[in-house]
Each structure stands twice: as C-alpha cells, then as structure tokens.
XYZ file of C-alpha atoms in Angstrom:
338
model
C -19.795 0.927 64.059
C -16.768 -1.286 63.582
C -13.415 0.527 63.854
C -10.521 -0.496 61.606
C -6.953 0.013 62.753
C -3.383 -0.283 61.498
C -0.647 -1.931 63.538
C 2.629 -0.011 63.667
C 5.480 -2.495 64.069
C 8.598 -0.962 65.656
C 9.957 -4.507 65.843
C 10.452 -4.276 62.070
C 10.856 -0.600 61.147
C 12.965 2.256 62.453
C 11.158 5.270 63.973
C 11.426 7.645 60.987
C 10.210 5.160 58.428
C 7.440 3.955 60.756
C 6.264 7.532 61.259
C 5.914 7.955 57.495
C 3.626 4.912 57.450
C 1.596 6.265 60.370
C 0.971 9.488 58.463
C -0.056 7.425 55.439
C -2.466 5.347 57.557
C -4.051 8.526 58.942
C -4.541 9.956 55.441
C -5.823 6.622 54.138
C -8.679 6.631 56.643
C -7.723 4.028 59.217
C -9.571 4.732 62.476
C -6.887 3.649 64.918
C -3.107 3.350 65.148
C -1.790 0.709 67.507
C 1.923 0.470 68.336
C 3.902 -2.071 70.356
C 5.715 -0.913 73.506
C 8.820 -3.079 73.908
C 12.413 -2.809 75.048
C 13.594 -5.723 72.869
C 12.335 -6.880 69.466
C 11.243 -10.488 68.938
C 14.334 -11.330 66.859
C 17.926 -10.226 66.338
C 16.918 -8.866 62.918
C 14.482 -6.392 64.445
C 14.517 -2.847 65.735
C 13.010 -1.361 68.891
C 12.725 2.438 69.189
C 11.210 3.975 72.311
C 7.445 3.923 71.796
C 6.556 6.985 73.876
C 8.904 9.271 71.970
C 7.533 7.871 68.741
C 3.897 8.260 69.856
C 4.441 11.951 70.538
C 5.710 12.394 67.014
C 2.848 10.351 65.570
C 0.311 12.353 67.576
C 1.409 15.695 66.129
C 1.865 14.369 62.585
C -1.651 12.879 62.391
C -5.035 14.512 62.728
C -7.847 11.948 62.791
C -6.497 8.526 63.711
C -6.637 7.380 67.356
C -3.215 6.541 68.802
C -2.149 4.229 71.603
C -0.158 1.218 72.705
C -0.800 -2.441 72.104
C 0.271 -3.010 74.741
C 2.275 -1.378 77.546
C 3.386 -3.325 80.617
C 3.222 -0.683 83.406
C 4.397 -2.896 86.244
C 8.161 -3.583 86.091
C 10.453 -1.621 83.781
C 7.992 1.267 84.015
C 6.579 2.659 87.223
C 2.835 3.242 86.717
C 3.270 6.953 87.474
C 5.574 7.319 84.462
C 2.959 5.742 82.176
C 0.301 8.039 83.633
C 2.524 11.026 82.777
C 3.424 9.698 79.319
C -0.162 9.078 78.225
C -1.318 12.399 79.680
C 1.269 14.214 77.563
C 0.352 12.310 74.377
C -3.279 13.249 74.968
C -2.310 16.929 74.907
C -1.032 16.403 71.363
C -3.958 14.170 70.393
C -6.960 15.164 72.557
C -9.787 12.691 72.237
C -7.535 10.398 70.167
C -5.375 8.786 72.865
C -5.845 5.393 74.525
C -3.685 3.114 76.647
C -3.432 -0.639 76.131
C -1.934 -2.562 79.074
C -0.916 -6.124 79.879
C 1.254 -8.253 82.158
C 4.201 -8.223 79.753
C 6.934 -10.625 78.676
C 10.325 -11.397 80.211
C 11.834 -10.272 76.888
C 11.068 -6.672 77.842
C 10.879 -6.782 81.623
C 13.393 -9.277 83.024
C 16.012 -8.090 80.558
C 16.157 -4.638 82.219
C 14.984 -5.315 85.768
C 16.016 -8.943 86.481
C 12.495 -9.324 87.839
C 9.914 -11.736 86.447
C 7.272 -12.635 89.041
C 4.728 -15.398 88.541
C 1.636 -14.513 86.532
C -0.639 -14.037 89.546
C 1.688 -11.432 91.030
C 1.970 -9.652 87.683
C -1.816 -9.534 87.490
C -2.027 -8.089 91.007
C 0.576 -5.507 90.055
C -1.420 -4.602 86.954
C -4.595 -4.074 88.977
C -2.697 -1.766 91.327
C -0.967 0.046 88.454
C -4.323 0.796 86.801
C -5.646 2.246 90.057
C -2.621 4.500 90.414
C -2.630 5.633 86.780
C -6.297 6.626 86.951
C -5.771 8.420 90.248
C -2.914 10.475 88.788
C -4.931 11.300 85.652
C -7.353 13.163 87.940
C -4.732 15.886 88.333
C -4.965 15.638 92.119
C -2.187 14.894 94.583
C -1.880 11.152 95.092
C -0.303 9.503 98.114
C -0.691 5.877 97.112
C -0.074 2.977 99.482
C -0.224 -0.259 97.575
C 1.421 -3.624 98.028
C 3.728 -2.947 95.074
C 3.709 0.819 94.411
C 4.006 3.841 96.659
C 3.694 7.562 95.923
C 3.827 10.609 98.210
C 1.883 13.644 97.067
C 2.567 12.784 93.429
C 0.709 14.990 90.984
C 0.526 15.377 87.211
C 0.858 19.098 86.628
C 0.044 18.435 82.980
C -2.993 16.139 83.263
C -4.736 14.502 80.281
C -6.429 16.883 77.876
C -9.359 14.444 77.620
C -10.325 11.117 79.164
C -8.042 8.214 78.243
C -9.588 4.719 78.038
C -7.576 1.718 79.225
C -7.827 -1.482 77.198
C -6.527 -4.633 78.903
C -4.846 -7.445 76.998
C -6.288 -10.954 77.378
C -5.560 -14.280 75.683
C -7.661 -16.566 77.916
C -11.059 -16.306 79.668
C -9.571 -15.579 83.128
C -7.710 -12.512 81.936
C -10.730 -11.440 79.840
C -12.784 -11.337 83.033
C -10.059 -9.189 84.583
C -10.252 -6.872 81.561
C -13.997 -6.509 81.932
C -13.726 -5.761 85.631
C -10.812 -3.343 85.654
C -10.580 -2.001 82.117
C -12.534 0.148 79.710
C -12.193 -2.443 76.972
C -10.664 -5.757 75.887
C -7.547 -6.244 73.730
C -6.684 -9.608 72.195
C -4.942 -11.235 69.212
C -6.265 -13.446 66.440
C -5.477 -16.954 65.314
C -7.124 -18.940 68.143
C -10.144 -21.255 67.984
C -13.575 -19.539 67.822
C -14.768 -21.286 70.975
C -11.962 -19.703 72.988
C -13.069 -16.213 71.864
C -16.690 -17.028 72.763
C -15.553 -18.012 76.250
C -13.455 -14.889 76.513
C -16.348 -12.670 75.443
C -18.615 -14.201 78.085
C -15.933 -13.812 80.759
C -15.337 -10.224 79.684
C -19.032 -9.440 80.001
C -19.232 -11.165 83.375
C -16.292 -9.126 84.672
C -17.772 -5.871 83.393
C -21.169 -6.550 84.933
C -19.513 -7.508 88.230
C -18.020 -3.999 88.270
C -21.380 -2.406 87.400
C -20.444 -1.598 83.806
C -22.324 -2.190 80.553
C -20.123 -4.481 78.417
C -21.961 -3.524 75.220
C -20.494 -0.034 75.571
C -16.909 -1.286 76.072
C -14.654 -1.679 73.006
C -13.327 -5.133 72.105
C -10.139 -4.896 70.066
C -8.315 -7.670 68.248
C -5.055 -7.644 66.274
C -5.058 -9.799 63.133
C -2.118 -10.830 60.970
C -2.749 -10.248 57.270
C -0.917 -9.798 53.988
C -2.749 -8.370 50.982
C -0.263 -8.834 48.197
C 0.693 -11.065 45.303
C 3.980 -11.726 47.132
C 2.515 -14.076 49.750
C 5.676 -16.112 50.250
C 7.720 -12.967 50.850
C 5.154 -11.685 53.357
C 5.192 -14.953 55.267
C 8.986 -14.931 55.387
C 8.849 -11.410 56.847
C 6.458 -12.664 59.520
C 8.812 -15.529 60.362
C 11.874 -13.275 60.330
C 10.533 -10.754 62.831
C 7.735 -12.496 64.773
C 8.267 -16.290 64.768
C 8.934 -16.372 68.509
C 5.481 -14.958 69.261
C 3.802 -18.043 67.802
C 5.112 -20.251 70.643
C 3.221 -19.707 73.945
C 6.376 -20.184 76.028
C 7.502 -16.682 75.055
C 4.705 -15.174 77.148
C 5.159 -17.398 80.194
C 8.805 -18.389 80.475
C 11.929 -16.384 81.210
C 12.851 -15.821 77.552
C 14.599 -12.476 77.801
C 16.764 -11.840 74.721
C 15.869 -11.600 71.016
C 18.227 -14.529 70.405
C 16.275 -16.669 72.867
C 13.033 -15.572 71.226
C 14.378 -16.620 67.822
C 15.314 -20.023 69.196
C 11.836 -20.284 70.679
C 10.357 -19.734 67.217
C 12.578 -22.086 65.220
C 9.763 -24.616 64.911
C 7.499 -22.065 63.222
C 7.084 -22.511 59.472
C 4.883 -21.089 56.716
C 1.968 -23.420 57.447
C 1.783 -22.260 61.059
C 1.687 -18.635 59.897
C -1.020 -19.299 57.335
C -3.302 -20.939 59.900
C -3.337 -17.880 62.148
C -3.965 -15.070 59.670
C -5.142 -14.149 56.198
C -2.379 -14.163 53.597
C -4.079 -13.662 50.264
C -4.207 -11.324 47.229
C -8.026 -11.646 47.236
C -10.041 -8.874 48.886
C -12.934 -11.300 49.361
C -10.708 -13.558 51.473
C -9.780 -10.658 53.725
C -13.366 -9.467 54.099
C -14.510 -12.969 55.068
C -11.585 -13.334 57.486
C -12.352 -10.051 59.246
C -16.086 -10.717 59.278
C -15.672 -13.886 61.323
C -14.036 -11.884 64.139
C -16.762 -9.256 64.010
C -19.336 -12.041 64.351
C -17.444 -13.274 67.423
C -18.050 -9.887 69.045
C -14.969 -7.778 68.276
C -15.737 -4.218 67.228
C -12.208 -2.882 66.594
C -10.100 -4.776 64.086
C -6.372 -3.954 63.985
C -4.588 -5.133 60.850
C -0.935 -6.103 61.133
C 0.872 -6.709 57.868
C 4.544 -7.789 57.914
C 5.311 -6.535 54.423
C 7.083 -6.653 52.100
C 5.708 -3.194 51.126
C 4.037 -1.427 54.068
C 2.955 1.657 52.159
C 1.374 -0.424 49.424
C -0.491 -2.423 52.044
C -1.895 0.724 53.665
C -3.008 2.172 50.355
C -4.458 -1.021 48.874
C -6.197 -2.166 52.047
C -7.808 1.230 52.617
C -8.974 1.312 48.992
C -10.176 -2.264 48.462
C -11.217 -3.612 51.850
C -11.953 -0.993 54.513
C -14.903 0.593 52.620
C -16.513 -2.799 52.062
C -16.163 -3.773 55.708
C -17.686 -0.480 56.787
C -20.601 -0.819 54.399
C -21.282 -4.385 55.521
C -21.210 -3.543 59.224
C -23.235 -0.337 59.205
C -26.436 -2.376 59.414
C -24.921 -5.212 61.463
C -24.138 -3.957 64.971
C -21.614 -5.977 66.950
C -23.249 -8.220 69.537
C -23.135 -6.818 73.059
C-alpha cells in the first residue's frame, strides 16, 4: 500500500513550533515524518535546529508515524559512527518507526564546517564506506573498521538499535539510483523532473538491487513533492521562494556554495512560474490527487508532501481530511509496479 508522509522543514520553522506540527501530523494519520538534516538553511531568512535532538523529541511525542531523515550526509561533518549511534538511540524511542535517509550532501552543510568538499565520485565512495560502517555498528558487535576514509578500533554501540533500521539512499539521476538499489534498502528522490528521468531511475534502481541479490519490488521508493493546498497560492509560492529558491538551481548540489547568502544568490533567477512547474499549488483536491497519482504510476510507493505554508497546521489538517483518504482508497486495489 502507498505510504503518505509529511515533510518537516527546519529550514523554515524553529524546533518547538516544528514539533507541534509533527504531533499534529501523527494525529492526522500521516504514515511517515521526514525531516531535513542540515547545518545551514537554504536562505538567510531560514532557521536550522539540530535534527538529531529534534528527532528524539519527535520520537517520544508521536506514537504511530515513522520518523527519519531526508537526508543525512554521513561522510564529512558527521563521522558515520556518530550517525550509527544517533539512529540507534532514536530507534529506542521509536522502535519499528525509525529509518535513515542518506546522501552525498551539499557544500552548504559540509564545506562550511569542515572546509572539505571532494568531487562527487569520492563522496559516493565515502557514502558506500559509511553505510558499511553504520550497518556493522548497528549489529552491536565490536567493529575495527579499516576503510579508505574511515577507521575505527573496537568501536561498539552499547545501546544498539531497538529494531532494524532501513537505509534509504538519495538519488536524482540514474547512476545514483543504481547505487541506491545496490547499497540501500530503498530509494529517496524529489519531484519536479521529467517522467522519463524517473523511468530511467527506476530501471537503474532495480538493476542495482538485482545486482546485489535483492528484490526491488520489496524495497521502498520514496519521493518528496512540493505542494500547497490553500486558497492563498501566491503567498505559498512566495514562502517557497523565500526559503527554498536556491534548491531549484542544480549548481547548489554540485558547486562550492557554502553559505545561505550564496544559496540565495544562486536562487535569484527563480520565480513563481518555476515553482509552479515543479509542484502542485492548488486549492483543488482533485488537482492534488492527480498530481500524486502520476508519481505512484511512475513507481513511487511513499509520497512525502512538503508544503511551504503559509499555515502549516491548516495544511496538515486539510490534506489529511480531503486528500489522504482518497489516495489510499484509490491505491488499495492498484499496487505499485515492482
């Protein structure tokens, strides 16, 4: 069955207010809570609380919703062993509800605090090694790890995970989707691209999974979609521009753009029409259902809804009332393609 998630945006909200929305999303019946893991926000107007402290609070203040990161970069500002410990502890508060999303990161969050920003291929190699180390530590056994990038000596998690923690790997192109299939437990992507790209990614993901001896039909495929379900469409789009404009320009994810001010400058070319093309900004529930359905038909089975505002609580309540039940009813008899 399709899972429907809510995106928690610490780039926009402070930790206390964001926690209130997380509790509301849990009560409203969202299946999954996904939260960014950044050191810097995308703009000077934003906020950026520490995600792992916040996740612990969210874990104990919710009871049903799955909680995890979208996504953590466990290769530069974090040592992989620290992420292994952090996720293990969250799982003790939310057993069976904890997952870890990982990716190769952005200079905005990594170079800014380490002055390191290797080329993409090295970051991918680091990520492969980090995943190996994290999984080894989750076993609860002593780990003396000898990698090209990370070393441990009899490291051990004395508080191991309460239950198994799946790792979902971020991918925006077919090459990284294949990596996700091979080394991850699922795929994590973002919306707004051309359908053919997602078809290629899905095939690459399946190929990678099968290469590793896994069944791709049993591996979750998550996608984050930008939406606004409100009569105040212009206000919602302006919120998106205010906090996330930089993310619409690919250079942010490849170049050494390492301050919120630089990210803002990167996004100066982004206007309302660009935003509208990459999401669903409409007061019509039918528009949202149709928008989500197209991604389900492309093979995604976990849809994460990110709304920039202007009223987050109203979005959670209205979306859970008007749209989530209809999506669930429609997809009960329409399994996602494996």
